[in-house]
Amino acid sequence: MNVMAGARSEIYGRLESARRIWCVGAIHADLNRLAVLHDALAGRLRRGDRLVYLGNMIGHGAEAIGTIDELLAFRRHVLCIAGMEPWDIVFLRGAQEEMWMKLGQLQFAPNPREVLHWMIGQGVGATLRAYGIEPDSGFGHIRDGAVAITRWTSRVMQAVHDHPGHDDLLSGLRRYAFSTGEGLLFVNAGLDAGRPLTEQRDAFWWGGPGRFDDDAPYGDFRLIIRGFDRNRGGVIMGQHRVTIDGGCGFGGTLAAACFQPDGDLDDWIEV
């Protein structure tokens, strides 16, 4: 059974009738901090709350498998809250998850050696090791051509498949999420303020032109919340834009923020 079943759109998460919305910043496979944060969050969740993980759940850190297992276990716990539906919990795609998906298509890249080398340096190497794959082993297959690369990427994807629920979570990620009513928008790393949501392409996880912390409004959204800042500028609470990246995975903290439907901050956890 697909653990992500019940999600009504394969592109975005729509958070309806939310009393409050909790969102968790970039985790980067820091399992210890995630477990502590979940312990704290479990005691604060209330009926009518919604939950969004803002991407970059894996990458850089060594505990990708344990991190996804912890996310799946906590999802099951949250679904036991009265009135909670599967689509009330949203996992967003970040740059790490996007690279992981592209890794499975490495045989189609015009320059696979350069692509793999870049991905390993950007955090994918740690995720490969977590699943028992030596990152450098891919280069030998690249030397032998597309068929050999396909065998290697198939082995990588099989390693994920061997862990129940991992395929479903990683293939069920949403590009963005939004709340109905007052209008809060949740993204991974940013957006292109000059384009509508339907034309953002990969700006959600790579960031758009301009500075996200310029605090400019976007469309009819009251507040935009992101979970990852590649410049590691820390937590920023602006009038129209919020960053809740405490630097988890790079020696910093893991943060979770709880917003009321009108965008006011209601609660905060930092580990």
mmCIF file of C-alpha atoms in Angstrom:
data_model
loop_
_atom_site.group_PDB
_atom_site.id
_atom_site.type_symbol
_atom_site.label_atom_id
_atom_site.label_comp_id
_atom_site.label_asym_id
_atom_site.label_seq_id
_atom_site.Cartn_x
_atom_site.Cartn_y
_atom_site.Cartn_z
ATOM 1 C CA MET A 1 0.000 0.000 0.000
ATOM 2 C CA ASN A 2 1.282 3.452 -0.903
ATOM 3 C CA VAL A 3 1.919 5.295 2.361
ATOM 4 C CA MET A 4 1.256 8.559 0.534
ATOM 5 C CA ALA A 5 -2.183 7.438 -0.640
ATOM 6 C CA GLY A 6 -4.889 10.002 -0.123
ATOM 7 C CA ALA A 7 -2.866 12.975 -1.345
ATOM 8 C CA ARG A 8 -5.133 14.737 -3.810
ATOM 9 C CA SER A 9 -2.561 16.371 -6.059
ATOM 10 C CA GLU A 10 0.761 15.036 -7.251
ATOM 11 C CA ILE A 11 2.090 18.595 -7.630
ATOM 12 C CA TYR A 12 1.114 20.523 -4.520
ATOM 13 C CA GLY A 13 -0.248 20.089 -1.030
ATOM 14 C CA ARG A 14 -3.497 21.882 -0.156
ATOM 15 C CA LEU A 15 -4.003 22.417 3.572
ATOM 16 C CA GLU A 16 -7.680 22.928 4.290
ATOM 17 C CA SER A 17 -9.512 23.917 7.479
ATOM 18 C CA ALA A 18 -6.237 24.222 9.372
ATOM 19 C CA ARG A 19 -6.407 25.354 12.963
ATOM 20 C CA ARG A 20 -2.618 25.764 12.928
ATOM 21 C CA ILE A 21 0.152 24.664 10.566
ATOM 22 C CA TRP A 22 3.446 23.221 11.769
ATOM 23 C CA CYS A 23 6.383 23.272 9.357
ATOM 24 C CA VAL A 24 9.796 21.659 9.784
ATOM 25 C CA GLY A 25 12.939 23.102 8.239
ATOM 26 C CA ALA A 26 15.715 21.279 6.383
ATOM 27 C CA ILE A 27 16.818 18.138 8.244
ATOM 28 C CA HIS A 28 19.741 16.902 6.114
ATOM 29 C CA ALA A 29 19.570 13.402 7.609
ATOM 30 C CA ASP A 30 20.317 14.546 11.153
ATOM 31 C CA LEU A 31 18.357 11.736 12.765
ATOM 32 C CA ASN A 32 19.158 12.606 16.377
ATOM 33 C CA ARG A 33 17.821 16.153 16.125
ATOM 34 C CA LEU A 34 14.773 14.978 14.181
ATOM 35 C CA ALA A 35 13.891 12.389 16.835
ATOM 36 C CA VAL A 36 14.193 14.965 19.628
ATOM 37 C CA LEU A 37 12.106 17.459 17.669
ATOM 38 C CA HIS A 38 9.439 14.833 17.012
ATOM 39 C CA ASP A 39 9.307 14.011 20.734
ATOM 40 C CA ALA A 40 8.667 17.674 21.495
ATOM 41 C CA LEU A 41 6.211 18.096 18.638
ATOM 42 C CA ALA A 42 4.192 15.043 19.656
ATOM 43 C CA GLY A 43 3.201 16.789 22.883
ATOM 44 C CA ARG A 44 2.143 20.014 21.154
ATOM 45 C CA LEU A 45 0.100 18.801 18.203
ATOM 46 C CA ARG A 46 -3.613 19.494 18.550
ATOM 47 C CA ARG A 47 -6.689 18.449 16.693
ATOM 48 C CA GLY A 48 -6.973 20.558 13.540
ATOM 49 C CA ASP A 49 -3.207 21.066 13.165
ATOM 50 C CA ARG A 50 -1.491 20.387 9.848
ATOM 51 C CA LEU A 51 2.146 19.409 9.225
ATOM 52 C CA VAL A 52 4.560 20.294 6.413
ATOM 53 C CA TYR A 53 8.153 19.097 6.007
ATOM 54 C CA LEU A 54 9.903 21.726 3.892
ATOM 55 C CA GLY A 55 12.293 19.489 1.944
ATOM 56 C CA ASN A 56 15.987 18.589 2.168
ATOM 57 C CA MET A 57 15.117 15.804 4.549
ATOM 58 C CA ILE A 58 18.095 13.765 3.284
ATOM 59 C CA GLY A 59 21.538 14.744 2.010
ATOM 60 C CA HIS A 60 24.860 15.587 3.674
ATOM 61 C CA GLY A 61 24.078 13.661 6.870
ATOM 62 C CA ALA A 62 24.873 9.978 7.302
ATOM 63 C CA GLU A 63 21.455 8.830 8.591
ATOM 64 C CA ALA A 64 19.249 8.991 5.495
ATOM 65 C CA ILE A 65 17.661 5.591 6.155
ATOM 66 C CA GLY A 66 16.951 6.290 9.807
ATOM 67 C CA THR A 67 15.637 9.745 8.941
ATOM 68 C CA ILE A 68 13.083 8.426 6.462
ATOM 69 C CA ASP A 69 12.089 5.645 8.865
ATOM 70 C CA GLU A 70 11.560 8.280 11.572
ATOM 71 C CA LEU A 71 9.473 10.449 9.223
ATOM 72 C CA LEU A 72 7.285 7.490 8.301
ATOM 73 C CA ALA A 73 6.850 6.465 11.935
ATOM 74 C CA PHE A 74 5.903 9.981 13.025
ATOM 75 C CA ARG A 75 3.482 10.263 10.120
ATOM 76 C CA ARG A 76 1.706 7.180 11.417
ATOM 77 C CA HIS A 77 1.578 8.729 14.881
ATOM 78 C CA VAL A 78 0.102 11.990 13.582
ATOM 79 C CA LEU A 79 -2.534 10.164 11.560
ATOM 80 C CA CYS A 80 -3.860 8.743 14.838
ATOM 81 C CA ILE A 81 -4.998 12.236 15.880
ATOM 82 C CA ALA A 82 -8.773 12.505 15.545
ATOM 83 C CA GLY A 83 -9.789 14.142 12.279
ATOM 84 C CA MET A 84 -6.338 13.952 10.683
ATOM 85 C CA GLU A 85 -6.323 12.880 7.033
ATOM 86 C CA PRO A 86 -3.356 11.673 4.926
ATOM 87 C CA TRP A 87 -3.305 14.898 2.879
ATOM 88 C CA ASP A 88 -2.958 16.974 6.080
ATOM 89 C CA ILE A 89 0.724 15.917 6.218
ATOM 90 C CA VAL A 90 2.843 17.160 3.308
ATOM 91 C CA PHE A 91 6.438 16.361 2.392
ATOM 92 C CA LEU A 92 8.026 18.884 0.014
ATOM 93 C CA ARG A 93 10.777 18.173 -2.468
ATOM 94 C CA GLY A 94 14.038 19.938 -1.784
ATOM 95 C CA ALA A 95 17.241 20.118 -3.800
ATOM 96 C CA GLN A 96 18.499 16.921 -2.132
ATOM 97 C CA GLU A 97 15.414 14.926 -3.096
ATOM 98 C CA GLU A 98 15.465 16.398 -6.598
ATOM 99 C CA MET A 99 19.080 15.350 -7.086
ATOM 100 C CA TRP A 100 18.245 11.879 -5.795
ATOM 101 C CA MET A 101 15.478 11.565 -8.370
ATOM 102 C CA LYS A 102 17.807 12.764 -11.132
ATOM 103 C CA LEU A 103 20.439 10.282 -9.987
ATOM 104 C CA GLY A 104 18.085 7.504 -11.074
ATOM 105 C CA GLN A 105 18.151 8.991 -14.581
ATOM 106 C CA LEU A 106 21.925 9.420 -14.763
ATOM 107 C CA GLN A 107 22.160 7.225 -17.878
ATOM 108 C CA PHE A 108 20.284 9.913 -19.830
ATOM 109 C CA ALA A 109 22.616 12.766 -18.874
ATOM 110 C CA PRO A 110 24.847 14.048 -21.718
ATOM 111 C CA ASN A 111 27.772 14.350 -19.277
ATOM 112 C CA PRO A 112 27.111 11.742 -16.552
ATOM 113 C CA ARG A 113 30.611 11.878 -15.049
ATOM 114 C CA GLU A 114 30.384 15.608 -14.374
ATOM 115 C CA VAL A 115 26.818 15.299 -13.095
ATOM 116 C CA LEU A 116 27.670 12.505 -10.657
ATOM 117 C CA HIS A 117 30.774 14.302 -9.417
ATOM 118 C CA TRP A 118 28.732 17.443 -8.761
ATOM 119 C CA MET A 119 25.920 15.561 -7.017
ATOM 120 C CA ILE A 120 28.312 13.727 -4.714
ATOM 121 C CA GLY A 121 29.830 17.030 -3.658
ATOM 122 C CA GLN A 122 26.390 18.532 -3.053
ATOM 123 C CA GLY A 123 25.312 15.953 -0.476
ATOM 124 C CA VAL A 124 24.197 12.931 -2.497
ATOM 125 C CA GLY A 125 27.369 11.041 -1.625
ATOM 126 C CA ALA A 126 26.305 10.697 2.013
ATOM 127 C CA THR A 127 22.887 9.391 0.979
ATOM 128 C CA LEU A 128 24.451 6.806 -1.334
ATOM 129 C CA ARG A 129 26.674 5.561 1.483
ATOM 130 C CA ALA A 130 23.680 5.352 3.802
ATOM 131 C CA TYR A 131 22.041 2.950 1.348
ATOM 132 C CA GLY A 132 25.205 0.874 1.092
ATOM 133 C CA ILE A 133 26.433 2.221 -2.257
ATOM 134 C CA GLU A 134 29.979 3.540 -2.568
ATOM 135 C CA PRO A 135 29.604 6.812 -4.528
ATOM 136 C CA ASP A 136 32.802 6.380 -6.526
ATOM 137 C CA SER A 137 31.582 3.018 -7.839
ATOM 138 C CA GLY A 138 29.386 4.921 -10.264
ATOM 139 C CA PHE A 139 32.351 6.303 -12.188
ATOM 140 C CA GLY A 140 33.491 2.855 -13.303
ATOM 141 C CA HIS A 141 30.035 2.160 -14.730
ATOM 142 C CA ILE A 142 30.033 5.527 -16.472
ATOM 143 C CA ARG A 143 33.262 4.549 -18.222
ATOM 144 C CA ASP A 144 31.524 1.425 -19.554
ATOM 145 C CA GLY A 145 28.595 3.253 -21.109
ATOM 146 C CA ALA A 146 24.858 3.803 -20.773
ATOM 147 C CA VAL A 147 23.904 0.161 -20.189
ATOM 148 C CA ALA A 148 26.383 -0.149 -17.331
ATOM 149 C CA ILE A 149 25.138 3.140 -15.824
ATOM 150 C CA THR A 150 21.597 1.782 -15.969
ATOM 151 C CA ARG A 151 22.669 -1.307 -14.042
ATOM 152 C CA TRP A 152 24.276 0.909 -11.394
ATOM 153 C CA THR A 153 21.294 3.261 -11.021
ATOM 154 C CA SER A 154 18.984 0.236 -10.855
ATOM 155 C CA ARG A 155 21.070 -1.088 -7.973
ATOM 156 C CA VAL A 156 20.790 2.281 -6.244
ATOM 157 C CA MET A 157 17.011 2.374 -6.643
ATOM 158 C CA GLN A 158 16.730 -1.241 -5.482
ATOM 159 C CA ALA A 159 18.595 -0.302 -2.308
ATOM 160 C CA VAL A 160 15.881 2.266 -1.616
ATOM 161 C CA HIS A 161 13.127 -0.204 -2.520
ATOM 162 C CA ASP A 162 14.519 -2.677 0.031
ATOM 163 C CA HIS A 163 13.415 -0.304 2.804
ATOM 164 C CA PRO A 164 9.611 -0.347 3.142
ATOM 165 C CA GLY A 165 7.964 3.003 2.572
ATOM 166 C CA HIS A 166 11.052 4.803 1.284
ATOM 167 C CA ASP A 167 10.007 4.582 -2.371
ATOM 168 C CA ASP A 168 6.564 5.910 -1.559
ATOM 169 C CA LEU A 169 7.803 8.877 0.443
ATOM 170 C CA LEU A 170 10.466 9.913 -2.071
ATOM 171 C CA SER A 171 8.147 9.531 -5.057
ATOM 172 C CA GLY A 172 5.251 11.286 -3.334
ATOM 173 C CA LEU A 173 6.925 14.621 -2.643
ATOM 174 C CA ARG A 174 5.105 17.854 -3.505
ATOM 175 C CA ARG A 175 6.608 20.926 -5.129
ATOM 176 C CA TYR A 176 4.902 23.346 -2.767
ATOM 177 C CA ALA A 177 2.027 23.574 -0.318
ATOM 178 C CA PHE A 178 -0.469 26.274 0.544
ATOM 179 C CA SER A 179 -3.223 26.865 3.033
ATOM 180 C CA THR A 180 -6.720 27.899 2.135
ATOM 181 C CA GLY A 181 -8.232 30.984 3.702
ATOM 182 C CA GLU A 182 -5.656 33.636 4.591
ATOM 183 C CA GLY A 183 -3.110 32.070 2.241
ATOM 184 C CA LEU A 184 0.216 30.767 3.458
ATOM 185 C CA LEU A 185 2.688 29.358 0.910
ATOM 186 C CA PHE A 186 5.278 26.740 1.864
ATOM 187 C CA VAL A 187 8.388 26.125 -0.275
ATOM 188 C CA ASN A 188 11.798 24.543 0.073
ATOM 189 C CA ALA A 189 14.363 27.183 -0.915
ATOM 190 C CA GLY A 190 12.559 30.031 -2.646
ATOM 191 C CA LEU A 191 10.653 31.016 -5.749
ATOM 192 C CA ASP A 192 10.744 33.224 -8.814
ATOM 193 C CA ALA A 193 8.565 36.170 -7.854
ATOM 194 C CA GLY A 194 8.082 37.038 -11.524
ATOM 195 C CA ARG A 195 6.354 33.746 -12.370
ATOM 196 C CA PRO A 196 3.059 32.168 -11.260
ATOM 197 C CA LEU A 197 3.123 28.979 -9.215
ATOM 198 C CA THR A 198 2.437 26.852 -12.294
ATOM 199 C CA GLU A 199 5.601 28.128 -14.016
ATOM 200 C CA GLN A 200 8.127 27.964 -11.185
ATOM 201 C CA ARG A 201 9.863 24.880 -12.616
ATOM 202 C CA ASP A 202 12.756 24.139 -10.251
ATOM 203 C CA ALA A 203 12.860 27.547 -8.531
ATOM 204 C CA PHE A 204 11.203 26.006 -5.473
ATOM 205 C CA TRP A 205 14.313 23.972 -4.584
ATOM 206 C CA TRP A 206 17.091 25.979 -6.255
ATOM 207 C CA GLY A 207 15.715 29.428 -5.479
ATOM 208 C CA GLY A 208 14.699 32.163 -7.880
ATOM 209 C CA PRO A 209 16.350 35.414 -8.922
ATOM 210 C CA GLY A 210 16.640 38.087 -6.293
ATOM 211 C CA ARG A 211 16.970 37.745 -2.551
ATOM 212 C CA PHE A 212 14.324 35.771 -0.703
ATOM 213 C CA ASP A 213 14.828 37.899 2.414
ATOM 214 C CA ASP A 214 13.890 41.103 0.574
ATOM 215 C CA ASP A 215 10.518 40.390 2.235
ATOM 216 C CA ALA A 216 8.414 41.300 -0.774
ATOM 217 C CA PRO A 217 4.870 39.880 -1.029
ATOM 218 C CA TYR A 218 4.009 37.324 -3.692
ATOM 219 C CA GLY A 219 0.614 37.276 -5.333
ATOM 220 C CA ASP A 220 -2.251 37.014 -2.858
ATOM 221 C CA PHE A 221 -0.246 35.064 -0.303
ATOM 222 C CA ARG A 222 -0.013 36.613 3.113
ATOM 223 C CA LEU A 223 3.195 34.797 4.041
ATOM 224 C CA ILE A 224 5.804 32.596 2.315
ATOM 225 C CA ILE A 225 7.647 30.094 4.509
ATOM 226 C CA ARG A 226 10.787 28.307 3.324
ATOM 227 C CA GLY A 227 12.847 25.662 5.056
ATOM 228 C CA PHE A 228 16.290 25.953 3.482
ATOM 229 C CA ASP A 229 18.701 28.815 2.879
ATOM 230 C CA ARG A 230 21.750 27.752 0.900
ATOM 231 C CA ASN A 231 23.522 30.898 2.114
ATOM 232 C CA ARG A 232 22.968 29.771 5.720
ATOM 233 C CA GLY A 233 21.695 33.103 6.862
ATOM 234 C CA GLY A 234 19.837 31.648 9.833
ATOM 235 C CA VAL A 235 16.251 32.069 10.917
ATOM 236 C CA ILE A 236 14.530 35.164 9.498
ATOM 237 C CA MET A 237 11.038 36.326 10.456
ATOM 238 C CA GLY A 238 9.841 38.960 8.002
ATOM 239 C CA GLN A 239 6.444 40.472 7.360
ATOM 240 C CA HIS A 240 5.862 38.510 4.147
ATOM 241 C CA ARG A 241 8.677 35.929 4.095
ATOM 242 C CA VAL A 242 10.025 33.559 6.710
ATOM 243 C CA THR A 243 13.073 31.281 6.723
ATOM 244 C CA ILE A 244 13.166 28.593 9.401
ATOM 245 C CA ASP A 245 16.502 26.985 8.502
ATOM 246 C CA GLY A 246 18.579 26.741 11.664
ATOM 247 C CA GLY A 247 21.501 25.121 9.842
ATOM 248 C CA CYS A 248 20.687 21.490 10.609
ATOM 249 C CA GLY A 249 23.202 19.191 8.953
ATOM 250 C CA PHE A 250 25.912 21.849 9.063
ATOM 251 C CA GLY A 251 26.373 22.099 12.813
ATOM 252 C CA GLY A 252 23.243 24.172 13.414
ATOM 253 C CA THR A 253 19.802 23.535 14.839
ATOM 254 C CA LEU A 254 16.654 21.901 13.509
ATOM 255 C CA ALA A 255 13.676 24.226 13.730
ATOM 256 C CA ALA A 256 9.914 23.803 13.527
ATOM 257 C CA ALA A 257 7.499 26.720 13.430
ATOM 258 C CA CYS A 258 3.763 26.730 14.042
ATOM 259 C CA PHE A 259 1.648 29.364 12.309
ATOM 260 C CA GLN A 260 -1.918 30.409 12.750
ATOM 261 C CA PRO A 261 -3.950 30.664 9.517
ATOM 262 C CA ASP A 262 -3.394 34.448 9.440
ATOM 263 C CA GLY A 263 0.394 33.973 9.483
ATOM 264 C CA ASP A 264 1.021 34.839 13.130
ATOM 265 C CA LEU A 265 3.633 32.659 14.819
ATOM 266 C CA ASP A 266 1.950 30.493 17.440
ATOM 267 C CA ASP A 267 4.706 28.135 18.616
ATOM 268 C CA TRP A 268 8.354 27.310 17.978
ATOM 269 C CA ILE A 269 10.635 24.323 18.578
ATOM 270 C CA GLU A 270 14.393 24.397 18.054
ATOM 271 C CA VAL A 271 16.723 21.473 18.711
#
